Short mmCIF file of C-alpha atoms and ligand atoms in Angstrom, two decimals:
data_model
loop_
_atom_site.label_atom_id
_atom_site.label_comp_id
_atom_site.label_asym_id
_atom_site.label_seq_id
_atom_site.Cartn_x
_atom_site.Cartn_y
_atom_site.Cartn_z
CA MET A 286 -16.68 34.88 51.27
CA ALA A 287 -18.98 31.92 50.74
CA SER A 288 -20.16 30.38 53.99
CA ALA A 289 -19.68 26.66 54.42
CA LEU A 290 -22.87 24.66 54.09
CA ASN A 291 -24.05 23.28 57.37
CA LEU A 292 -25.31 19.76 56.79
CA SER A 293 -25.85 18.96 60.42
CA ALA A 294 -29.35 17.92 61.36
CA VAL A 295 -28.90 19.54 64.78
CA ASN A 296 -28.35 23.25 65.23
CA SER A 297 -26.08 25.04 67.70
CA SER A 298 -28.73 24.97 70.44
CA GLY A 299 -29.29 21.25 70.00
CA ALA A 300 -32.66 21.47 68.25
CA GLN A 301 -33.41 19.06 65.47
CA VAL A 302 -33.34 20.75 62.10
CA LEU A 303 -35.79 19.29 59.60
CA LEU A 304 -35.08 21.64 56.79
CA ARG A 305 -32.38 24.13 55.95
CA LEU A 306 -32.44 26.48 52.99
CA GLU A 307 -29.29 28.22 51.85
CA SER A 308 -29.27 31.16 49.44
CA ILE A 309 -32.28 30.11 47.40
CA GLU A 310 -32.64 32.19 44.25
CA LYS A 311 -35.51 32.12 41.81
CA GLN A 312 -35.56 34.03 38.56
CA PHE A 313 -38.74 34.04 36.50
CA VAL A 314 -38.87 35.75 33.12
CA GLY A 315 -38.56 39.41 34.08
CA VAL A 316 -39.00 38.83 37.83
CA ARG A 317 -36.40 37.94 40.41
CA ALA A 318 -38.82 36.38 42.88
CA LEU A 319 -36.28 35.12 45.45
CA LYS A 320 -32.95 36.75 46.18
CA GLY A 321 -30.92 34.42 48.33
CA VAL A 322 -33.33 33.09 50.91
CA SER A 323 -31.90 31.14 53.84
CA LEU A 324 -33.94 29.71 56.68
CA GLU A 325 -34.13 26.81 59.05
CA LEU A 326 -37.18 24.80 60.10
CA LEU A 327 -37.04 22.88 63.36
CA ALA A 328 -38.90 19.72 64.30
CA GLY A 329 -42.14 20.50 66.10
CA GLU A 330 -42.17 24.22 65.31
CA VAL A 331 -44.68 26.40 63.55
CA GLN A 332 -42.73 29.04 61.72
CA MET A 333 -45.02 31.76 60.50
CA LEU A 334 -43.94 33.28 57.21
CA LEU A 335 -45.10 36.84 56.67
CA GLY A 336 -44.71 39.05 53.66
CA GLU A 337 -46.59 41.34 51.37
CA ASN A 338 -48.23 39.97 48.25
CA GLY A 339 -45.48 39.31 45.76
CA ALA A 340 -42.79 38.91 48.43
CA GLY A 341 -42.06 35.41 47.14
CA LYS A 342 -43.72 33.23 49.79
CA SER A 343 -45.63 30.95 47.44
CA THR A 344 -42.67 30.64 45.12
CA LEU A 345 -40.50 29.48 48.02
CA MET A 346 -43.11 26.89 49.03
CA LYS A 347 -43.41 25.57 45.49
CA ILE A 348 -39.65 25.17 45.31
CA LEU A 349 -39.72 23.13 48.51
CA ALA A 350 -42.55 21.00 47.13
CA GLY A 351 -40.55 20.28 43.98
CA GLU A 352 -42.91 22.22 41.73
CA TYR A 353 -40.42 24.90 40.72
CA ALA A 354 -36.70 24.39 40.37
CA PRO A 355 -34.65 27.03 42.18
CA THR A 356 -32.29 29.01 39.96
CA SER A 357 -29.60 28.40 42.56
CA GLY A 358 -29.18 27.62 46.24
CA ARG A 359 -29.30 24.54 48.41
CA ILE A 360 -32.01 22.57 50.15
CA VAL A 361 -30.99 20.30 53.03
CA VAL A 362 -33.58 17.90 54.43
CA ARG A 363 -32.71 16.17 57.72
CA GLY A 364 -29.01 16.69 57.09
CA HIS A 365 -29.01 15.55 53.48
CA GLU A 366 -28.70 17.92 50.61
CA VAL A 367 -31.33 17.28 47.99
CA SER A 368 -31.19 18.49 44.43
CA GLY A 369 -33.48 18.12 41.48
CA LEU A 370 -36.55 17.91 43.70
CA THR A 371 -39.73 16.84 41.94
CA PRO A 372 -43.23 16.74 43.45
CA GLU A 373 -42.76 12.98 43.88
CA THR A 374 -39.37 13.14 45.59
CA ALA A 375 -40.54 15.99 47.80
CA LYS A 376 -43.46 13.87 48.88
CA SER A 377 -41.26 10.88 49.57
CA LEU A 378 -39.08 13.14 51.74
CA GLY A 379 -42.20 13.89 53.78
CA ILE A 380 -42.79 17.39 52.42
CA GLY A 381 -46.42 18.35 51.94
CA LEU A 382 -47.75 21.64 50.53
CA ILE A 383 -51.22 22.99 51.09
CA HIS A 384 -51.56 25.30 48.11
CA GLN A 385 -52.79 28.84 48.15
CA GLU A 386 -54.62 28.37 44.86
CA LEU A 387 -56.23 25.05 45.52
CA SER A 388 -54.84 22.22 43.48
CA LEU A 389 -58.00 20.14 43.40
CA VAL A 390 -59.75 18.75 40.32
CA PRO A 391 -63.20 20.40 40.34
CA ALA A 392 -64.98 17.71 38.32
CA LEU A 393 -63.87 14.88 40.61
CA THR A 394 -65.48 13.97 43.91
CA VAL A 395 -64.04 14.74 47.31
CA ALA A 396 -62.96 11.10 47.68
CA GLU A 397 -61.30 11.00 44.26
CA ASN A 398 -59.42 14.20 44.99
CA LEU A 399 -58.23 12.87 48.32
CA PHE A 400 -56.98 9.56 46.98
CA LEU A 401 -56.10 10.47 43.40
CA GLY A 402 -53.87 7.73 42.00
CA ARG A 403 -54.15 5.56 45.09
CA MET A 404 -57.81 4.77 45.47
CA PRO A 405 -58.47 1.82 47.78
CA THR A 406 -59.21 -1.37 45.86
CA THR A 407 -61.14 -4.55 46.51
CA ARG A 408 -59.38 -7.90 46.53
CA PHE A 409 -60.40 -8.21 42.88
CA GLY A 410 -58.38 -5.13 42.07
CA GLN A 411 -61.34 -2.87 41.46
CA ILE A 412 -61.82 0.49 43.10
CA ASP A 413 -63.55 0.02 46.42
CA TRP A 414 -65.88 3.01 46.30
CA ASN A 415 -67.53 2.37 49.63
CA ARG A 416 -64.19 2.19 51.35
CA ALA A 417 -63.03 5.30 49.52
CA TYR A 418 -66.05 7.27 50.69
CA GLU A 419 -65.62 6.00 54.22
CA LEU A 420 -61.93 6.95 54.32
CA ALA A 421 -62.65 10.31 52.76
CA ALA A 422 -65.34 11.10 55.32
CA GLU A 423 -62.86 10.17 58.06
CA ALA A 424 -60.07 12.27 56.58
CA VAL A 425 -62.24 15.34 56.36
CA GLY A 426 -63.84 14.49 59.68
CA ARG A 427 -60.46 14.84 61.36
CA LEU A 428 -60.75 18.52 60.54
CA GLY A 429 -64.01 18.53 62.46
CA VAL A 430 -66.32 19.06 59.51
CA PHE A 431 -68.71 16.99 57.47
CA ILE A 432 -68.33 17.23 53.71
CA ASP A 433 -70.09 14.75 51.42
CA PRO A 434 -67.29 12.54 50.04
CA ARG A 435 -69.40 11.91 46.92
CA ALA A 436 -69.76 15.60 46.03
CA PRO A 437 -67.78 16.96 43.09
CA VAL A 438 -65.28 19.41 44.52
CA GLY A 439 -66.31 22.11 42.07
CA ARG A 440 -69.71 22.28 43.73
CA LEU A 441 -68.35 22.89 47.22
CA GLN A 442 -67.99 26.29 48.83
CA ILE A 443 -64.49 27.77 48.82
CA ALA A 444 -64.03 27.08 52.54
CA GLU A 445 -65.00 23.44 52.02
CA GLN A 446 -62.62 23.15 49.09
CA GLN A 447 -59.88 24.60 51.25
CA LEU A 448 -60.60 21.98 53.91
CA VAL A 449 -60.49 19.18 51.31
CA GLU A 450 -57.12 20.50 50.11
CA ILE A 451 -55.86 20.45 53.69
CA ALA A 452 -57.19 16.93 54.27
CA ARG A 453 -55.62 15.75 51.02
CA VAL A 454 -52.17 16.92 52.02
CA LEU A 455 -52.50 15.58 55.57
CA GLU A 456 -53.34 12.15 54.12
CA SER A 457 -49.70 11.79 53.06
CA ASN A 458 -48.57 12.25 56.71
CA PRO A 459 -46.02 14.96 55.98
CA GLU A 460 -43.21 15.64 58.43
CA ILE A 461 -42.56 18.99 56.86
CA LEU A 462 -45.86 20.70 56.26
CA LEU A 463 -46.13 23.90 54.27
CA LEU A 464 -49.39 25.81 54.62
CA ASP A 465 -49.84 28.64 52.12
CA GLU A 466 -52.59 30.94 53.44
CA PRO A 467 -54.80 28.02 54.48
CA THR A 468 -57.20 30.16 56.50
CA SER A 469 -57.99 32.81 53.91
CA ALA A 470 -61.48 31.42 53.24
CA LEU A 471 -62.16 29.73 56.56
CA SER A 472 -64.58 30.86 59.25
CA ASP A 473 -63.28 31.43 62.78
CA SER A 474 -64.48 28.04 63.99
CA GLU A 475 -63.02 26.22 60.99
CA ARG A 476 -59.76 28.02 61.60
CA GLU A 477 -59.82 27.01 65.27
CA ARG A 478 -60.18 23.38 64.25
CA LEU A 479 -57.32 23.67 61.80
CA PHE A 480 -55.21 25.12 64.61
CA ASP A 481 -56.11 22.12 66.77
CA VAL A 482 -54.81 19.86 64.02
CA ILE A 483 -51.65 21.95 63.71
CA ARG A 484 -51.06 21.66 67.47
CA ARG A 485 -51.47 17.88 67.31
CA LEU A 486 -48.98 17.66 64.44
CA LYS A 487 -46.58 19.85 66.40
CA GLY A 488 -46.79 17.37 69.27
CA ARG A 489 -45.72 14.64 66.84
CA GLY A 490 -42.65 16.63 65.80
CA VAL A 491 -43.93 17.84 62.46
CA GLY A 492 -42.31 21.12 61.40
CA MET A 493 -44.56 23.63 59.70
CA ILE A 494 -44.15 26.77 57.66
CA TYR A 495 -47.38 28.66 58.01
CA ILE A 496 -48.16 31.58 55.69
CA SER A 497 -50.89 34.02 56.62
CA HIS A 498 -51.81 37.68 56.33
CA HIS A 499 -53.56 37.64 59.68
CA LEU A 500 -51.15 39.10 62.19
CA ALA A 501 -53.63 38.24 64.94
CA GLU A 502 -52.82 34.57 64.34
CA ILE A 503 -49.21 34.99 65.47
CA PRO A 504 -49.85 34.58 69.21
CA MET A 505 -52.35 31.78 68.52
CA ILE A 506 -50.04 29.49 66.65
CA ALA A 507 -46.51 30.70 65.88
CA ASP A 508 -43.26 29.62 67.56
CA ARG A 509 -41.19 31.92 65.37
CA VAL A 510 -41.99 34.54 62.78
CA THR A 511 -39.97 35.04 59.62
CA VAL A 512 -40.58 38.02 57.39
CA LEU A 513 -39.93 38.01 53.67
CA ARG A 514 -39.73 41.24 51.70
CA ASP A 515 -39.03 41.55 47.96
CA GLY A 516 -37.62 38.05 47.81
CA SER A 517 -35.29 38.38 50.81
CA VAL A 518 -35.60 37.36 54.45
CA VAL A 519 -35.76 40.52 56.57
CA GLY A 520 -35.47 38.62 59.83
CA THR A 521 -36.80 35.94 62.15
CA ILE A 522 -38.30 37.02 65.49
CA LEU A 523 -40.18 35.51 68.40
CA PRO A 524 -43.96 35.93 68.74
CA GLU A 525 -43.47 38.17 71.81
CA GLN A 526 -41.55 40.62 69.62
CA ALA A 527 -43.96 40.39 66.73
CA ASP A 528 -46.41 43.19 67.45
CA GLU A 529 -48.33 44.70 64.58
CA ASP A 530 -46.10 47.73 64.11
CA THR A 531 -42.92 45.67 64.11
CA CYS A 532 -44.28 43.12 61.64
CA ILE A 533 -45.70 45.70 59.28
CA GLY A 534 -42.51 47.70 59.50
CA MET A 535 -40.52 44.62 58.56
CA MET A 536 -42.94 43.66 55.78
CA VAL A 537 -43.13 46.99 54.04
CA GLY A 538 -40.02 48.77 55.25
CA ARG A 539 -42.04 51.76 56.40
CA SER A 540 -44.16 52.48 59.44
CA LEU A 541 -47.90 52.51 59.90
CA LYS A 542 -48.00 56.30 60.05
CA ASP A 543 -46.90 56.62 56.44
CA GLN A 544 -49.82 54.49 55.34
CA PHE A 545 -52.33 57.26 54.89
CA PRO A 546 -50.82 60.05 52.83
CA LYS A 547 -53.85 62.31 53.05
CA PRO A 548 -53.35 65.37 50.83
CA VAL A 549 -54.91 68.75 51.53
CA VAL A 550 -57.22 69.56 48.63
CA ALA A 551 -59.73 72.43 48.56
CA LYS A 552 -63.28 71.24 48.18
CA GLY A 553 -64.70 72.19 44.76
CA THR A 554 -68.13 72.23 43.15
CA PRO A 555 -70.59 69.34 43.53
CA VAL A 556 -69.85 66.59 41.01
CA LEU A 557 -72.17 63.85 42.14
CA GLU A 558 -75.51 64.46 43.85
CA VAL A 559 -77.50 61.48 44.95
CA GLU A 560 -81.03 61.78 46.29
CA ARG A 561 -83.06 59.10 47.97
CA LEU A 562 -81.19 56.22 46.41
CA LYS A 563 -82.81 52.87 47.08
CA ALA A 564 -81.58 49.50 45.87
CA GLY A 565 -81.45 45.83 46.70
CA ARG A 566 -82.68 44.49 49.97
CA THR A 567 -80.76 46.75 52.31
CA LEU A 568 -80.31 50.18 50.76
CA ASP A 569 -83.37 52.21 51.65
CA ASP A 570 -82.69 55.89 51.43
CA LEU A 571 -79.31 57.46 50.76
CA SER A 572 -78.67 61.09 49.84
CA PHE A 573 -75.30 62.80 49.57
CA THR A 574 -73.27 65.28 47.59
CA LEU A 575 -69.70 64.55 46.52
CA HIS A 576 -67.50 67.51 45.63
CA LYS A 577 -64.57 67.90 43.30
CA GLY A 578 -61.36 66.96 45.07
CA GLU A 579 -63.18 65.33 47.95
CA ILE A 580 -62.85 61.89 49.49
CA LEU A 581 -66.26 61.05 50.90
CA GLY A 582 -66.38 57.93 53.04
CA ILE A 583 -69.36 55.66 53.58
CA PHE A 584 -69.21 53.37 56.57
CA GLY A 585 -71.64 50.76 57.75
CA LEU A 586 -71.71 47.42 59.50
CA MET A 587 -72.86 44.36 57.60
CA GLY A 588 -76.30 44.81 56.07
CA ALA A 589 -76.51 48.55 56.72
CA GLY A 590 -76.99 49.25 53.01
CA GLN A 591 -73.52 50.42 52.04
CA GLU A 592 -72.88 47.15 50.20
CA GLU A 593 -75.44 48.11 47.54
CA VAL A 594 -74.26 51.65 46.89
CA ALA A 595 -71.55 50.95 44.32
CA ALA A 596 -73.67 48.57 42.26
CA ALA A 597 -76.60 51.00 42.30
CA LEU A 598 -74.50 53.99 41.22
CA PHE A 599 -72.92 51.97 38.50
CA GLY A 600 -76.09 50.54 37.01
CA LEU A 601 -75.09 47.05 38.04
CA GLN A 602 -78.34 46.66 39.86
CA LYS A 603 -81.79 48.20 39.69
CA SER A 604 -82.22 51.28 41.81
CA HIS A 605 -84.57 54.18 42.45
CA GLY A 606 -83.70 57.74 43.23
CA ARG A 607 -82.05 60.72 41.57
CA ILE A 608 -78.45 60.83 40.41
CA ARG A 609 -77.03 64.11 39.15
CA VAL A 610 -73.56 64.24 37.64
CA ASN A 611 -71.93 67.67 37.25
CA GLY A 612 -75.27 69.34 37.86
CA LYS A 613 -77.24 67.39 35.28
CA ASP A 614 -79.84 64.74 35.96
CA LYS A 615 -78.65 61.39 34.76
CA GLY A 616 -80.58 58.24 34.31
CA ILE A 617 -77.88 55.72 34.98
CA THR A 618 -79.30 52.35 34.12
CA THR A 619 -76.31 50.50 32.72
CA PRO A 620 -72.59 50.45 33.47
CA ALA A 621 -72.04 51.98 30.01
CA ASP A 622 -74.11 55.01 31.11
CA ALA A 623 -72.02 55.33 34.24
CA ILE A 624 -68.76 55.15 32.28
CA ALA A 625 -70.06 57.73 29.80
CA GLU A 626 -70.73 60.05 32.74
CA GLY A 627 -67.16 59.72 33.93
CA LEU A 628 -67.70 57.28 36.76
CA GLY A 629 -65.20 54.55 37.56
CA LEU A 630 -65.56 51.65 39.95
CA LEU A 631 -63.11 49.58 41.91
CA THR A 632 -65.08 46.54 42.93
CA ARG A 633 -64.71 44.67 46.18
CA ASP A 634 -63.73 41.57 44.28
CA ARG A 635 -60.98 42.19 41.73
CA ARG A 636 -62.00 39.08 39.88
CA GLN A 637 -65.19 40.84 38.80
CA SER A 638 -63.22 43.60 37.13
CA LEU A 639 -60.31 41.92 35.44
CA VAL A 640 -60.00 39.36 32.72
CA PRO A 641 -57.44 37.13 34.40
CA MET A 642 -56.05 35.52 31.27
CA LEU A 643 -55.31 38.80 29.49
CA THR A 644 -52.32 41.06 29.98
CA VAL A 645 -52.41 44.57 31.41
CA GLY A 646 -53.07 46.20 28.01
CA PRO A 647 -56.46 44.74 27.14
CA ASN A 648 -57.49 44.93 30.78
CA LEU A 649 -56.76 48.65 30.68
CA SER A 650 -58.66 49.37 27.52
CA LEU A 651 -61.90 47.56 28.38
CA PRO A 652 -63.98 50.73 28.88
CA TRP A 653 -62.74 52.49 25.74
CA LEU A 654 -63.34 49.40 23.69
CA SER A 655 -66.89 49.21 24.95
CA ASN A 656 -67.34 52.85 24.00
CA ARG A 657 -65.68 53.12 20.64
CA SER A 658 -65.14 49.77 19.07
CA PHE A 659 -64.81 51.32 15.57
CA TRP A 660 -61.44 52.75 16.21
CA SER A 661 -59.84 49.62 17.42
CA ALA A 662 -56.64 50.10 15.41
CA LEU A 663 -56.09 53.53 16.89
CA GLN A 664 -57.08 52.24 20.29
CA HIS A 665 -54.48 49.57 20.01
CA LYS A 666 -51.72 52.09 19.61
CA ARG A 667 -53.08 54.18 22.44
CA GLU A 668 -53.29 51.09 24.60
CA GLY A 669 -49.59 50.39 24.17
CA GLN A 670 -48.61 53.92 25.17
CA GLU A 671 -51.00 54.08 28.09
CA VAL A 672 -49.86 50.74 29.43
CA GLU A 673 -46.26 51.85 29.51
CA ARG A 674 -47.14 55.13 31.14
CA TYR A 675 -49.29 53.63 33.86
CA VAL A 676 -47.06 50.69 34.60
CA ALA A 677 -44.33 53.22 35.34
CA ASP A 678 -46.59 55.80 37.00
CA LEU A 679 -48.38 53.45 39.36
CA LYS A 680 -45.36 51.22 39.90
CA ILE A 681 -47.25 48.17 38.67
CA ARG A 682 -45.17 45.07 39.39
CA PRO A 683 -44.06 43.02 37.58
CA ALA A 684 -43.27 45.82 35.17
CA THR A 685 -43.47 43.56 32.14
CA THR A 686 -46.61 43.89 30.05
CA THR A 687 -46.69 40.38 28.73
CA ASN A 688 -47.93 38.48 31.81
CA PRO A 689 -51.63 37.68 32.21
CA VAL A 690 -52.97 39.72 35.13
CA ARG A 691 -53.86 36.58 37.04
CA PHE A 692 -50.16 36.33 37.89
CA TYR A 693 -50.29 39.74 39.56
CA SER A 694 -50.75 40.19 43.28
CA GLY A 695 -54.04 41.62 44.56
CA GLY A 696 -52.53 45.04 45.09
CA ASN A 697 -51.10 45.17 41.59
CA GLN A 698 -54.41 44.03 40.13
CA GLN A 699 -56.01 46.88 42.02
CA LYS A 700 -53.54 49.26 40.37
CA VAL A 701 -54.37 47.89 36.92
CA ILE A 702 -58.04 48.68 37.55
CA LEU A 703 -57.15 52.17 38.77
CA ALA A 704 -55.01 52.72 35.69
CA ARG A 705 -57.96 51.71 33.58
CA TRP A 706 -60.19 54.40 35.05
CA MET A 707 -57.50 57.04 34.97
CA SER A 708 -56.91 56.37 31.30
CA SER A 709 -60.61 56.23 30.44
CA GLY A 710 -60.96 59.79 31.71
CA ALA A 711 -63.09 58.97 34.74
CA SER A 712 -63.38 61.85 37.20
CA ILE A 713 -65.53 60.26 39.91
CA LEU A 714 -64.13 57.07 41.36
CA VAL A 715 -66.09 54.73 43.58
CA PHE A 716 -63.78 52.60 45.71
CA ASP A 717 -65.79 49.69 47.11
CA GLU A 718 -63.81 48.09 49.93
CA PRO A 719 -60.57 49.10 48.22
CA THR A 720 -58.25 47.07 50.39
CA ARG A 721 -60.15 43.84 50.81
CA GLY A 722 -57.78 40.93 50.29
CA ILE A 723 -54.67 43.00 49.66
CA ASP A 724 -51.71 43.26 51.97
CA VAL A 725 -50.39 46.21 53.95
CA GLY A 726 -47.80 47.39 51.46
CA ALA A 727 -50.25 47.35 48.57
CA LYS A 728 -52.75 49.18 50.77
CA ALA A 729 -50.31 52.01 51.28
CA ASP A 730 -49.87 52.20 47.50
CA VAL A 731 -53.62 52.30 46.92
CA PHE A 732 -54.00 55.14 49.43
CA ALA A 733 -51.11 57.03 47.90
CA LEU A 734 -52.87 56.73 44.55
CA MET A 735 -56.15 57.84 46.04
CA GLY A 736 -54.42 60.96 47.34
CA GLU A 737 -52.83 61.51 43.94
CA LEU A 738 -56.21 61.25 42.20
CA VAL A 739 -57.90 63.94 44.29
CA LYS A 740 -54.87 66.16 43.86
CA ARG A 741 -55.48 65.87 40.11
CA GLY A 742 -59.05 67.08 40.59
CA MET A 743 -60.85 63.76 40.76
CA SER A 744 -63.37 62.87 43.44
CA VAL A 745 -63.56 59.68 45.44
CA LEU A 746 -66.44 57.89 47.08
CA MET A 747 -64.81 55.48 49.50
CA ILE A 748 -67.08 52.73 50.74
CA SER A 749 -65.28 50.84 53.46
CA SER A 750 -65.73 48.75 56.55
CA GLU A 751 -62.15 49.46 57.65
CA LEU A 752 -62.31 52.14 60.33
CA ASN A 753 -58.64 53.03 60.10
CA GLU A 754 -58.61 53.66 56.41
CA LEU A 755 -61.66 55.91 56.60
CA ILE A 756 -60.12 57.85 59.46
CA GLY A 757 -56.86 58.01 57.55
CA MET A 758 -58.19 59.16 54.18
CA ALA A 759 -61.74 60.56 54.24
CA ASP A 760 -62.69 64.24 54.38
CA ARG A 761 -66.13 63.30 55.62
CA VAL A 762 -67.86 60.04 56.46
CA LEU A 763 -71.51 59.12 56.16
CA VAL A 764 -72.37 56.42 58.65
CA MET A 765 -75.14 54.08 57.55
CA ARG A 766 -77.52 52.13 59.71
CA GLY A 767 -80.60 50.19 58.63
CA GLY A 768 -80.38 51.35 55.02
CA SER A 769 -80.02 55.08 55.55
CA VAL A 770 -77.56 57.65 56.92
CA SER A 771 -77.47 57.83 60.72
CA ALA A 772 -74.72 60.43 60.99
CA GLU A 773 -72.36 62.58 59.00
CA LEU A 774 -68.95 63.09 60.58
CA ALA A 775 -66.41 65.69 59.53
CA ARG A 776 -62.75 64.70 59.34
CA HIS A 777 -61.92 66.16 62.75
CA GLU A 778 -64.79 64.19 64.31
CA LEU A 779 -63.62 60.83 62.98
CA SER A 780 -62.68 58.16 65.49
CA GLN A 781 -63.28 54.43 65.70
CA GLU A 782 -65.55 55.00 68.62
CA ALA A 783 -67.68 57.65 66.90
CA LEU A 784 -68.03 55.62 63.70
CA LEU A 785 -69.07 52.49 65.55
CA ARG A 786 -71.43 54.34 67.88
CA HIS A 787 -73.45 55.69 64.95
CA ALA A 788 -73.29 52.45 63.00
CA SER A 789 -74.71 50.15 65.66
P1 ADP B 165 -46.37 35.78 47.46
O1 ADP B 165 -46.82 34.36 47.58
O2 ADP B 165 -45.46 36.22 48.55
O3 ADP B 165 -47.52 36.73 47.29
P2 ADP B 165 -45.29 34.90 44.93
O4 ADP B 165 -44.27 33.90 45.29
O5 ADP B 165 -46.60 34.40 44.44
O6 ADP B 165 -45.50 35.92 46.13
O7 ADP B 165 -44.71 35.87 43.81
C1 ADP B 165 -43.42 36.45 43.88
C2 ADP B 165 -43.13 37.16 42.59
O8 ADP B 165 -42.92 36.20 41.55
C3 ADP B 165 -44.25 38.06 42.10
O9 ADP B 165 -43.67 39.20 41.50
C4 ADP B 165 -44.97 37.21 41.08
O10 ADP B 165 -45.62 38.01 40.13
C5 ADP B 165 -43.84 36.42 40.48
N1 ADP B 165 -44.29 35.09 40.02
C6 ADP B 165 -44.85 34.11 40.76
N2 ADP B 165 -45.10 33.02 40.02
C7 ADP B 165 -44.67 33.31 38.77
C8 ADP B 165 -44.63 32.59 37.53
N3 ADP B 165 -45.07 31.33 37.46
N4 ADP B 165 -44.12 33.22 36.46
C9 ADP B 165 -43.65 34.49 36.54
N5 ADP B 165 -43.64 35.22 37.67
C10 ADP B 165 -44.14 34.64 38.76
MG1 MG B 166 -48.72 33.64 47.73
#
């Protein structure tokens, strides 16, 4: 039975409803991103929207901002149903969206970005640049920072760009403010200032949907928490109920304990022996032996040297020391050498490893192509088969092979890189901060894959600053301090306390 649409601007408990969504559906080519989403935003509330990467959060926000048309469903703003929203009508209804991928024009200045299309003019009708710079400095200043209004946005740091994006949207005085992961690049103090602004807006009755991956922000800012999973609302709860386990359980549909599926694998022969490795400014002296089937963790606090290990092993930066692969001395000086020796690398920053504009196929075949460019016709056929196999095997989503990988979530990009190394025949995988920037559900997938890899006889060097994931997955952990190893802990000795004690 279809439920009657409630157009009232006041809900059953008398609160003023700014926005009501009913059964919003969004179908992209090959992806059903939203499956009947309904929610209600009250005046003066911060509703935190949680969900794994790919859950549909950004899509929902873009629909509200008039950037995407919903496939079906209804949007009611202050008691009036609106249809055919465009960015302009959304803005005139007081809806403002702070984008996750910033929507600024890099070549234009801060001031131009802030006032695009409505630059202040002199009484002769010309652009009043001085006034524009003054207003821009003020607008950004309200966020408690100084950013040169004359600077081209492309030259700013990511955090500064994020602040300009926020200032730009606030300039339109939205009554319904949508914030899509606004704090992802901000420092703690910048975030605190943004929260001050949010609290002020709350006091003025502005309703906000606030998207973030940081569960710790819930008690700081949220009035209610709504969780989205696979395009559906799982539920809306109060901050008091929203402890980490509950939220993660709602987001991924499984509990924290299932996150680390550590397999039991017998330790085999040494596959990678590293002696007195030295590289960069912080890595002084690292020696270790990685065995077949082993997950060897490396932990260190910032600047302890672990940041340089992956690049040194992979020939991405100059290093000294001895590297033996499968018992033979290897002079690894370039990434091609490392690949030829059967090494694979998952970088900290996925953007370094993927070609965002290309689809899964070419991204998968990068290492073979660099090896054997002669056989490109054959490779092409192989690529097609491999892509299908890995997309299915690793549950890469979306399962279509025609989308550029930049449309994939961080976790799925991570899987594409893994698939690449599996198909290139790598047997030693270096995971450098494997879960940085990916959400809980994708993390569980990455760990499941890691377990799968060692079961198939591969070996993993896991460089991580996440205590829990090392404790969850590693057979052994080398703790680094001041550029060298300060302790080696066996699996049964691993605890947060022990790791931190040896690291600091
Ligand atoms: P979230 O913001 O929660 O991480 P998104 O809304 O970005 O999730 O994505 C939801 C799903 O829709 C994902 O599977 C994503 O790949 C897909 N998607 C998002 N935008 C597009 C698009 N423009 N074209 C095709 N698929 C898209
Ligand atoms: Mg998003």
